[in-house]
Amino acid sequence: MSDVFDVIVIGGGMAGAAAAAHLAPKVRTLVLEAEEVAGYHSTGRSAAIWILNYGPEEVRLLTAASRPFFLDPGPGFADHPLITPRPVLTLVPPGQEADFETFLATGQEVREISLDEARQLVPALRPGYARAAAIEDAFDMDVAAIHQGFLRRVRSHGGTVALDARVAGLRRSGGVWEVRSVGGAIARAARVVNAAGAWGDEVARLAGLPPLGLTPKRRTGVIIDPSPHQVADWPMVQDVVQSWYCRPEARTRLMVSPADATPMPPSDVQPDELDIAIGIDRMQQALDIEVRRIERAWAGLRTFTPDGHLAIGAEPGAEGFFWCVGQGGYGIQTAPAAGALTAALVLGEAPDAALLPALPFLDPARFRRAPAAA
Ligand SMILES: Cc1cc2nc3c(=O)[nH]c(=O)nc-3n(C[C@H](O)[C@H](O)[C@H](O)COP(=O)(O)OP(=O)(O)OC[C@H]3O[C@@H](n4cnc5c(N)ncnc54)[C@H](O)[C@@H]3O)c2cc1C
């Protein structure tokens, strides 16, 4: 393998894979992934839901811009649909009425429904839990098919995906980044993309650059057997402030989450017993479902920048260094548009016009400006 590329993408999760899939058709692209399996960290641990009315403004733009790709990714990307309809039922317990007003006023494609209609959708809904309800269109995503499709696209365009290749050193020399992996292999490229998820600040430090201030936050998922309820056609269910949610999993099971967001150092994070118990308790306050045992539990990291917006774009003053981090809880549903945008910025091409209003929110330079004088 040649060690000279045009772009080196650090991190082979969804963010890096999507960016590389848009780069590889145009330039020599190398993806360096620390783990033996790409998708081992956040990408393999998501709830796999696409929701339009979720996250800050630029996330909604990226989510909307990604929908056409999910519906039609083009020939050869996957042999079955990447997304399938799964509405979201939002319940309004006492105390969340004001949040619900805002949700209805700002949400797109959201429709208030009666509690009788809500109970038809989810017969386990306890009388008295909710004061109101709303339904919106959303999708289940096949995360593995999306991720593997992107990586396949990298390879089919002559790009290289190197696994078990943790980046341990980065330095700029003679107008080129030298990227050293654990084990000593060195690859060179004029441009690098930092798509290392929770480790984004660590990769910046390796390059001698200041961190953005990323905070990885743990979120837990639990699989239960909800029988005798037949849940396959249930919507995802949440409260307005998202203090818990659940959704059908593999037709007969239910995934439950306490929607926890506990700051953690970057790591192979594991679930905490208390979070599991909180998730089950909150779900059971809303739904009459007996939980006989936990079939599986996991946790993953949702990584946020200090202002909660993603960071996509160039590091000011460090030529050829680009960020694609801070995907929070939206990194799958935004990946097609975020990957295309990252590639456009790296290649100096014009971004999709629909995303222009998102650029000021995304620009990493916002973290480098001196605070305005009081
Ligand atoms: C419980 C849970 C539920 C979620 N639900 C949803 C959802 O419903 N919808 C949605 O859109 N999103 C959801 N998310 C968020 C989504 O999973 C993330 O935003 C997304 O996976 C982030 O992708 P990433 O590529 O940035 O990170 P990762 O998948 O973590 O990839 C980063 C990669 O960088 C690699 N790396 C780190 N350091 C180095 C190094 N030095 N050298 C080389 N490689 C390195 C890591 O090994 C890792 O593979 C959820 C997350 C969790 C935890």
Short mmCIF file of C-alpha atoms and ligand atoms in Angstrom, two decimals:
data_model
loop_
_atom_site.label_atom_id
_atom_site.label_comp_id
_atom_site.label_asym_id
_atom_site.label_seq_id
_atom_site.Cartn_x
_atom_site.Cartn_y
_atom_site.Cartn_z
CA MET A 1 0.00 0.00 0.00
CA SER A 2 1.32 3.47 -0.87
CA ASP A 3 1.66 5.72 2.15
CA VAL A 4 0.75 8.90 0.27
CA PHE A 5 -2.85 10.06 0.12
CA ASP A 6 -4.76 13.26 -0.51
CA VAL A 7 -6.93 12.95 2.61
CA ILE A 8 -6.57 10.84 5.76
CA VAL A 9 -9.76 10.38 7.78
CA ILE A 10 -9.12 9.51 11.44
CA GLY A 11 -11.96 7.38 12.81
CA GLY A 12 -14.03 4.82 10.94
CA GLY A 13 -17.36 5.26 12.74
CA MET A 14 -20.36 6.69 10.95
CA ALA A 15 -18.90 10.21 10.71
CA GLY A 16 -15.58 9.13 9.22
CA ALA A 17 -17.14 6.51 6.95
CA ALA A 18 -19.68 8.97 5.52
CA ALA A 19 -17.06 11.66 4.91
CA ALA A 20 -14.67 9.17 3.31
CA ALA A 21 -17.42 7.78 1.08
CA HIS A 22 -17.82 11.27 -0.39
CA LEU A 23 -14.07 11.86 -0.66
CA ALA A 24 -12.94 8.56 -2.17
CA PRO A 25 -14.58 9.04 -5.60
CA LYS A 26 -12.56 12.26 -6.01
CA VAL A 27 -9.26 11.93 -4.15
CA ARG A 28 -6.94 9.27 -2.69
CA THR A 29 -8.51 8.56 0.68
CA LEU A 30 -7.30 6.59 3.71
CA VAL A 31 -9.47 5.84 6.75
CA LEU A 32 -7.54 4.95 9.92
CA GLU A 33 -9.69 3.20 12.54
CA ALA A 34 -8.28 2.29 15.96
CA GLU A 35 -10.43 -0.78 16.57
CA GLU A 36 -10.41 -4.13 14.79
CA VAL A 37 -14.06 -3.51 13.88
CA ALA A 38 -15.28 -0.19 12.52
CA GLY A 39 -18.45 0.81 14.37
CA TYR A 40 -17.38 -0.66 17.70
CA HIS A 41 -18.02 2.58 19.60
CA SER A 42 -20.99 4.99 19.33
CA THR A 43 -22.00 3.92 15.83
CA GLY A 44 -22.67 0.36 16.93
CA ARG A 45 -24.58 1.44 20.05
CA SER A 46 -27.28 3.82 18.83
CA ALA A 47 -31.06 3.60 19.07
CA ALA A 48 -31.18 3.74 15.25
CA ILE A 49 -34.00 6.26 14.96
CA TRP A 50 -34.31 9.14 12.44
CA ILE A 51 -36.38 11.98 13.90
CA LEU A 52 -36.76 15.30 12.10
CA ASN A 53 -37.86 17.27 15.18
CA TYR A 54 -34.77 16.55 17.23
CA GLY A 55 -31.75 18.61 18.15
CA PRO A 56 -30.67 22.14 17.32
CA GLU A 57 -31.46 23.98 14.10
CA GLU A 58 -28.45 22.85 12.06
CA VAL A 59 -29.06 19.23 13.08
CA ARG A 60 -32.60 19.49 11.70
CA LEU A 61 -31.24 20.84 8.41
CA LEU A 62 -28.69 18.01 8.18
CA THR A 63 -31.34 15.45 9.15
CA ALA A 64 -33.78 16.71 6.49
CA ALA A 65 -31.01 16.86 3.89
CA SER A 66 -30.08 13.24 4.65
CA ARG A 67 -33.58 11.85 4.10
CA PRO A 68 -33.38 11.61 0.26
CA PHE A 69 -30.16 9.58 0.54
CA PHE A 70 -31.69 7.19 3.08
CA LEU A 71 -34.71 6.71 0.81
CA ASP A 72 -32.60 6.17 -2.30
CA PRO A 73 -28.88 5.68 -1.71
CA GLY A 74 -28.25 4.62 -5.29
CA PRO A 75 -27.40 1.29 -6.90
CA GLY A 76 -25.30 -1.21 -5.00
CA PHE A 77 -25.30 0.61 -1.65
CA ALA A 78 -27.45 -1.93 0.17
CA ASP A 79 -29.70 -4.82 -0.84
CA HIS A 80 -32.64 -3.71 1.31
CA PRO A 81 -34.15 -0.38 2.47
CA LEU A 82 -31.94 1.68 4.80
CA ILE A 83 -34.94 3.15 6.63
CA THR A 84 -38.45 1.95 7.43
CA PRO A 85 -41.31 4.03 8.82
CA ARG A 86 -41.60 4.13 12.62
CA PRO A 87 -43.73 7.01 13.92
CA VAL A 88 -42.92 8.66 17.24
CA LEU A 89 -45.65 9.01 19.86
CA THR A 90 -44.95 11.87 22.25
CA LEU A 91 -46.79 11.76 25.56
CA VAL A 92 -47.41 14.78 27.79
CA PRO A 93 -47.36 13.97 31.50
CA PRO A 94 -48.37 16.68 33.99
CA GLY A 95 -45.80 19.46 34.13
CA GLN A 96 -44.70 19.16 30.49
CA GLU A 97 -47.60 21.13 28.96
CA ALA A 98 -45.51 24.25 28.22
CA ASP A 99 -42.81 22.15 26.55
CA PHE A 100 -45.55 20.50 24.51
CA GLU A 101 -46.80 23.89 23.26
CA THR A 102 -43.30 24.71 22.07
CA PHE A 103 -42.93 21.25 20.55
CA LEU A 104 -46.16 21.66 18.56
CA ALA A 105 -45.29 25.21 17.53
CA THR A 106 -41.79 24.43 16.30
CA GLY A 107 -42.07 20.80 15.15
CA GLN A 108 -42.54 19.91 11.51
CA GLU A 109 -45.01 17.24 10.44
CA VAL A 110 -46.27 16.78 14.05
CA ARG A 111 -49.97 16.15 14.70
CA GLU A 112 -51.75 16.25 18.07
CA ILE A 113 -53.91 13.16 18.63
CA SER A 114 -56.43 12.17 21.29
CA LEU A 115 -55.44 9.92 24.17
CA ASP A 116 -57.85 7.30 22.78
CA GLU A 117 -55.89 7.31 19.52
CA ALA A 118 -52.66 7.08 21.50
CA ARG A 119 -54.00 4.04 23.36
CA GLN A 120 -54.98 2.39 20.09
CA LEU A 121 -51.37 2.73 18.97
CA VAL A 122 -49.95 1.59 22.33
CA PRO A 123 -52.56 -0.41 24.29
CA ALA A 124 -50.23 -0.61 27.30
CA LEU A 125 -50.54 3.15 27.92
CA ARG A 126 -51.60 3.64 31.54
CA PRO A 127 -54.73 5.74 32.09
CA GLY A 128 -53.76 8.99 33.78
CA TYR A 129 -50.09 9.10 32.67
CA ALA A 130 -50.55 11.59 29.86
CA ARG A 131 -52.64 14.74 29.47
CA ALA A 132 -52.12 14.94 25.71
CA ALA A 133 -50.24 13.24 22.88
CA ALA A 134 -48.83 13.85 19.43
CA ILE A 135 -47.61 11.72 16.58
CA GLU A 136 -44.95 12.43 13.96
CA ASP A 137 -43.45 10.49 11.08
CA ALA A 138 -39.99 9.08 11.69
CA PHE A 139 -37.92 6.06 10.64
CA ASP A 140 -36.01 3.09 11.98
CA MET A 141 -32.53 3.09 10.44
CA ASP A 142 -30.48 0.02 9.53
CA VAL A 143 -27.28 1.46 11.00
CA ALA A 144 -25.03 -1.48 10.07
CA ALA A 145 -26.20 -1.38 6.44
CA ILE A 146 -25.64 2.39 6.24
CA HIS A 147 -22.21 2.21 7.83
CA GLN A 148 -21.02 -0.80 5.83
CA GLY A 149 -22.46 0.78 2.66
CA PHE A 150 -20.30 3.87 3.20
CA LEU A 151 -17.18 1.79 3.88
CA ARG A 152 -17.85 -0.36 0.81
CA ARG A 153 -18.18 2.80 -1.26
CA VAL A 154 -14.76 3.99 0.00
CA ARG A 155 -13.14 0.73 -1.06
CA SER A 156 -14.97 0.47 -4.39
CA HIS A 157 -13.55 3.88 -5.35
CA GLY A 158 -9.99 2.83 -4.54
CA GLY A 159 -9.92 4.19 -0.99
CA THR A 160 -8.30 2.29 1.85
CA VAL A 161 -9.88 1.43 5.20
CA ALA A 162 -7.21 0.40 7.70
CA LEU A 163 -8.53 -1.27 10.86
CA ASP A 164 -6.55 -1.80 14.08
CA ALA A 165 -4.69 1.38 13.12
CA ARG A 166 -4.92 3.74 16.10
CA VAL A 167 -3.36 7.10 15.30
CA ALA A 168 -0.62 7.86 17.83
CA GLY A 169 1.08 10.88 16.28
CA LEU A 170 0.36 13.69 13.84
CA ARG A 171 2.73 16.34 12.61
CA ARG A 172 2.81 18.82 9.78
CA SER A 173 6.05 18.81 7.81
CA GLY A 174 6.76 20.31 4.39
CA GLY A 175 3.08 21.13 3.78
CA VAL A 176 1.99 17.56 4.52
CA TRP A 177 0.50 15.83 7.56
CA GLU A 178 2.47 12.79 8.70
CA VAL A 179 0.14 10.46 10.54
CA ARG A 180 1.74 7.73 12.61
CA SER A 181 -0.26 4.72 13.77
CA VAL A 182 0.47 2.55 16.78
CA GLY A 183 2.97 0.04 15.39
CA GLY A 184 4.88 2.76 13.57
CA ALA A 185 3.29 2.89 10.10
CA ILE A 186 3.33 6.42 8.70
CA ALA A 187 0.88 7.76 6.13
CA ARG A 188 1.03 11.22 4.56
CA ALA A 189 -1.60 13.55 3.17
CA ALA A 190 -2.06 17.29 2.70
CA ARG A 191 -5.35 17.13 4.58
CA VAL A 192 -6.65 15.19 7.59
CA VAL A 193 -10.20 14.86 8.89
CA ASN A 194 -10.60 14.35 12.63
CA ALA A 195 -13.67 12.09 12.89
CA ALA A 196 -12.59 10.36 16.09
CA GLY A 197 -15.88 10.82 17.94
CA ALA A 198 -15.37 10.95 21.72
CA TRP A 199 -11.60 10.97 21.09
CA GLY A 200 -11.72 14.07 18.86
CA ASP A 201 -9.92 16.29 21.37
CA GLU A 202 -7.26 13.63 21.96
CA VAL A 203 -6.52 13.52 18.23
CA ALA A 204 -6.26 17.31 18.17
CA ARG A 205 -3.77 17.19 21.05
CA LEU A 206 -1.69 14.66 19.11
CA ALA A 207 -1.49 17.27 16.36
CA GLY A 208 -0.43 19.95 18.86
CA LEU A 209 -3.78 21.73 18.53
CA PRO A 210 -6.05 22.97 21.32
CA PRO A 211 -9.12 20.88 22.15
CA LEU A 212 -12.62 22.04 21.22
CA GLY A 213 -13.89 21.07 24.68
CA LEU A 214 -15.81 17.95 23.63
CA THR A 215 -17.87 16.20 26.31
CA PRO A 216 -18.78 12.55 25.75
CA LYS A 217 -22.00 11.65 27.58
CA ARG A 218 -23.08 8.13 28.40
CA ARG A 219 -26.48 6.88 27.25
CA THR A 220 -27.95 3.51 28.13
CA GLY A 221 -30.12 1.08 26.20
CA VAL A 222 -31.93 -1.98 27.59
CA ILE A 223 -33.73 -4.80 25.77
CA ILE A 224 -36.74 -6.38 27.45
CA ASP A 225 -39.36 -8.94 26.50
CA PRO A 226 -42.71 -7.06 26.66
CA SER A 227 -44.91 -10.13 26.11
CA PRO A 228 -47.81 -10.65 26.08
CA HIS A 229 -47.84 -7.29 24.27
CA GLN A 230 -47.32 -7.54 20.51
CA VAL A 231 -45.12 -4.50 19.97
CA ALA A 232 -43.91 -4.89 16.38
CA ASP A 233 -46.16 -2.13 15.05
CA TRP A 234 -45.95 0.21 18.02
CA PRO A 235 -44.45 3.64 17.47
CA MET A 236 -41.42 4.79 19.40
CA VAL A 237 -42.79 6.29 22.65
CA GLN A 238 -41.27 9.22 24.56
CA ASP A 239 -42.28 12.06 26.87
CA VAL A 240 -41.94 15.63 25.65
CA VAL A 241 -38.74 16.44 27.52
CA GLN A 242 -37.26 13.04 26.56
CA SER A 243 -36.59 11.80 30.07
CA TRP A 244 -37.12 8.25 28.72
CA TYR A 245 -38.10 6.50 25.53
CA CYS A 246 -38.79 3.04 24.21
CA ARG A 247 -39.14 1.50 20.79
CA PRO A 248 -39.79 -1.92 19.28
CA GLU A 249 -36.69 -3.97 18.58
CA ALA A 250 -36.55 -7.04 16.31
CA ARG A 251 -40.38 -7.27 16.20
CA THR A 252 -40.92 -8.94 19.59
CA ARG A 253 -38.70 -6.94 21.94
CA LEU A 254 -38.65 -3.44 23.35
CA MET A 255 -35.63 -1.17 23.70
CA VAL A 256 -35.92 1.13 26.70
CA SER A 257 -33.65 4.07 27.54
CA PRO A 258 -33.57 6.44 30.53
CA ALA A 259 -32.21 9.06 28.10
CA ASP A 260 -29.26 9.50 30.43
CA ALA A 261 -26.47 11.95 29.59
CA THR A 262 -23.68 11.40 32.10
CA PRO A 263 -20.36 13.09 31.24
CA MET A 264 -17.58 10.48 30.88
CA PRO A 265 -14.02 10.36 29.61
CA PRO A 266 -13.71 8.72 26.17
CA SER A 267 -13.76 4.97 26.79
CA ASP A 268 -15.41 1.63 26.02
CA VAL A 269 -18.30 2.72 28.20
CA GLN A 270 -20.49 0.19 30.00
CA PRO A 271 -24.05 0.52 31.38
CA ASP A 272 -24.69 1.40 35.00
CA GLU A 273 -27.23 -0.63 37.02
CA LEU A 274 -28.91 2.52 38.34
CA ASP A 275 -29.51 3.91 34.84
CA ILE A 276 -31.02 0.59 33.80
CA ALA A 277 -33.39 0.69 36.80
CA ILE A 278 -34.33 4.33 36.14
CA GLY A 279 -35.13 3.58 32.50
CA ILE A 280 -37.39 0.67 33.39
CA ASP A 281 -39.11 2.66 36.15
CA ARG A 282 -39.86 5.67 33.91
CA MET A 283 -41.17 3.43 31.14
CA GLN A 284 -43.38 1.55 33.61
CA GLN A 285 -44.87 4.79 34.92
CA ALA A 286 -46.25 5.31 31.41
CA LEU A 287 -46.79 1.76 30.16
CA ASP A 288 -48.30 -1.25 31.87
CA ILE A 289 -45.53 -3.71 30.95
CA GLU A 290 -44.14 -6.29 33.30
CA VAL A 291 -40.35 -6.60 33.15
CA ARG A 292 -39.32 -10.10 34.17
CA ARG A 293 -35.69 -9.74 33.19
CA ILE A 294 -33.26 -7.56 31.30
CA GLU A 295 -32.23 -9.45 28.17
CA ARG A 296 -29.40 -7.10 27.21
CA ALA A 297 -28.08 -3.73 28.27
CA TRP A 298 -25.45 -1.49 26.74
CA ALA A 299 -24.20 2.06 26.87
CA GLY A 300 -22.56 4.34 24.34
CA LEU A 301 -21.18 7.85 24.19
CA ARG A 302 -22.95 10.82 22.65
CA THR A 303 -20.31 13.49 22.24
CA PHE A 304 -21.15 17.20 22.35
CA THR A 305 -19.25 20.42 21.69
CA PRO A 306 -19.52 23.16 24.34
CA ASP A 307 -22.47 24.82 22.56
CA GLY A 308 -24.18 21.59 21.51
CA HIS A 309 -23.83 22.21 17.78
CA LEU A 310 -21.72 19.93 15.60
CA ALA A 311 -18.23 21.00 14.57
CA ILE A 312 -17.61 20.49 10.86
CA GLY A 313 -14.93 22.44 9.04
CA ALA A 314 -11.37 23.70 9.12
CA GLU A 315 -9.28 24.38 12.20
CA PRO A 316 -8.21 28.02 11.86
CA GLY A 317 -4.46 28.39 11.58
CA ALA A 318 -3.74 24.67 11.11
CA GLU A 319 -3.59 24.16 7.40
CA GLY A 320 -5.25 21.01 6.17
CA PHE A 321 -6.78 20.01 9.54
CA PHE A 322 -10.56 19.51 9.49
CA TRP A 323 -13.02 18.55 12.23
CA CYS A 324 -16.10 16.36 11.89
CA VAL A 325 -17.12 15.84 15.52
CA GLY A 326 -19.77 16.63 18.15
CA GLN A 327 -22.52 14.53 16.55
CA GLY A 328 -24.26 14.09 19.92
CA GLY A 329 -27.36 11.94 19.57
CA TYR A 330 -27.81 12.65 15.88
CA GLY A 331 -24.71 11.23 14.19
CA ILE A 332 -26.51 8.50 12.26
CA GLN A 333 -29.50 10.46 11.04
CA THR A 334 -27.30 13.36 9.88
CA ALA A 335 -24.45 11.28 8.42
CA PRO A 336 -25.22 11.41 4.69
CA ALA A 337 -25.50 15.21 4.59
CA ALA A 338 -22.74 15.76 7.16
CA GLY A 339 -20.40 13.47 5.20
CA ALA A 340 -21.10 15.28 1.95
CA LEU A 341 -20.61 18.66 3.64
CA THR A 342 -17.33 17.58 5.25
CA ALA A 343 -16.02 16.36 1.89
CA ALA A 344 -17.06 19.61 0.17
CA LEU A 345 -15.26 21.73 2.78
CA VAL A 346 -12.13 19.56 2.65
CA LEU A 347 -12.05 19.73 -1.16
CA GLY A 348 -12.87 23.45 -1.29
CA GLU A 349 -16.12 22.81 -3.16
CA ALA A 350 -19.41 24.64 -2.72
CA PRO A 351 -21.61 23.03 -0.05
CA ASP A 352 -25.20 22.01 -0.76
CA ALA A 353 -27.17 25.31 -0.86
CA ALA A 354 -29.77 23.87 1.55
CA LEU A 355 -27.05 23.64 4.20
CA LEU A 356 -25.68 27.18 3.92
CA PRO A 357 -27.75 28.41 6.92
CA ALA A 358 -26.14 25.63 8.99
CA LEU A 359 -22.54 26.65 8.31
CA PRO A 360 -22.15 29.37 10.98
CA PHE A 361 -23.38 26.89 13.63
CA LEU A 362 -20.98 24.21 12.41
CA ASP A 363 -17.79 26.23 11.90
CA PRO A 364 -15.13 25.13 14.46
CA ALA A 365 -13.67 28.65 14.28
CA ARG A 366 -16.43 29.77 16.67
CA PHE A 367 -14.48 28.16 19.50
CA ARG A 368 -11.28 30.05 18.63
CA ARG A 369 -12.60 33.60 18.67
CA ALA A 370 -11.75 35.79 21.61
CA PRO A 371 -14.85 36.44 23.75
CA ALA A 372 -16.38 39.86 23.04
CA ALA A 373 -15.33 42.51 25.55
CA ALA A 374 -18.04 43.29 28.11
C1 LIG B 1 -27.62 4.87 23.28
C2 LIG B 1 -27.43 5.76 22.07
C3 LIG B 1 -28.51 6.02 21.26
C4 LIG B 1 -28.34 6.80 20.10
N1 LIG B 1 -29.39 6.94 19.25
C5 LIG B 1 -29.23 7.59 18.08
C6 LIG B 1 -30.30 7.67 17.15
O1 LIG B 1 -31.39 7.12 17.37
N2 LIG B 1 -30.09 8.35 15.98
C7 LIG B 1 -28.89 8.95 15.70
O2 LIG B 1 -28.75 9.55 14.63
N3 LIG B 1 -27.86 8.88 16.57
C8 LIG B 1 -28.00 8.22 17.74
N4 LIG B 1 -26.96 8.14 18.62
C9 LIG B 1 -25.73 8.90 18.34
C10 LIG B 1 -24.84 8.23 17.33
O3 LIG B 1 -24.61 6.87 17.69
C11 LIG B 1 -23.51 8.98 17.25
O4 LIG B 1 -23.75 10.37 17.05
C12 LIG B 1 -22.62 8.49 16.11
O5 LIG B 1 -22.46 7.11 16.16
C13 LIG B 1 -21.26 9.17 16.17
O6 LIG B 1 -20.45 8.61 15.16
P1 LIG B 1 -18.90 8.89 15.16
O7 LIG B 1 -18.35 8.28 13.93
O8 LIG B 1 -18.65 10.33 15.40
O9 LIG B 1 -18.36 8.16 16.48
P2 LIG B 1 -17.85 6.66 16.70
O10 LIG B 1 -18.80 5.68 16.13
O11 LIG B 1 -17.53 6.52 18.14
O12 LIG B 1 -16.56 6.60 15.81
C14 LIG B 1 -15.36 7.24 16.19
C15 LIG B 1 -14.26 6.27 15.84
O13 LIG B 1 -12.99 6.90 15.98
C16 LIG B 1 -12.10 5.87 16.37
N5 LIG B 1 -10.91 6.49 16.96
C17 LIG B 1 -10.80 7.14 18.14
N6 LIG B 1 -9.53 7.53 18.34
C18 LIG B 1 -8.82 7.12 17.27
C19 LIG B 1 -7.45 7.22 16.89
N7 LIG B 1 -6.54 7.83 17.68
N8 LIG B 1 -7.05 6.67 15.71
C20 LIG B 1 -7.96 6.06 14.90
N9 LIG B 1 -9.27 5.92 15.22
C21 LIG B 1 -9.69 6.47 16.38
C22 LIG B 1 -12.89 5.06 17.36
O14 LIG B 1 -12.35 3.75 17.50
C23 LIG B 1 -14.27 5.05 16.73
O15 LIG B 1 -14.52 3.90 15.95
C24 LIG B 1 -27.08 7.38 19.79
C25 LIG B 1 -26.00 7.12 20.62
C26 LIG B 1 -26.15 6.31 21.74
C27 LIG B 1 -24.96 6.03 22.60
#
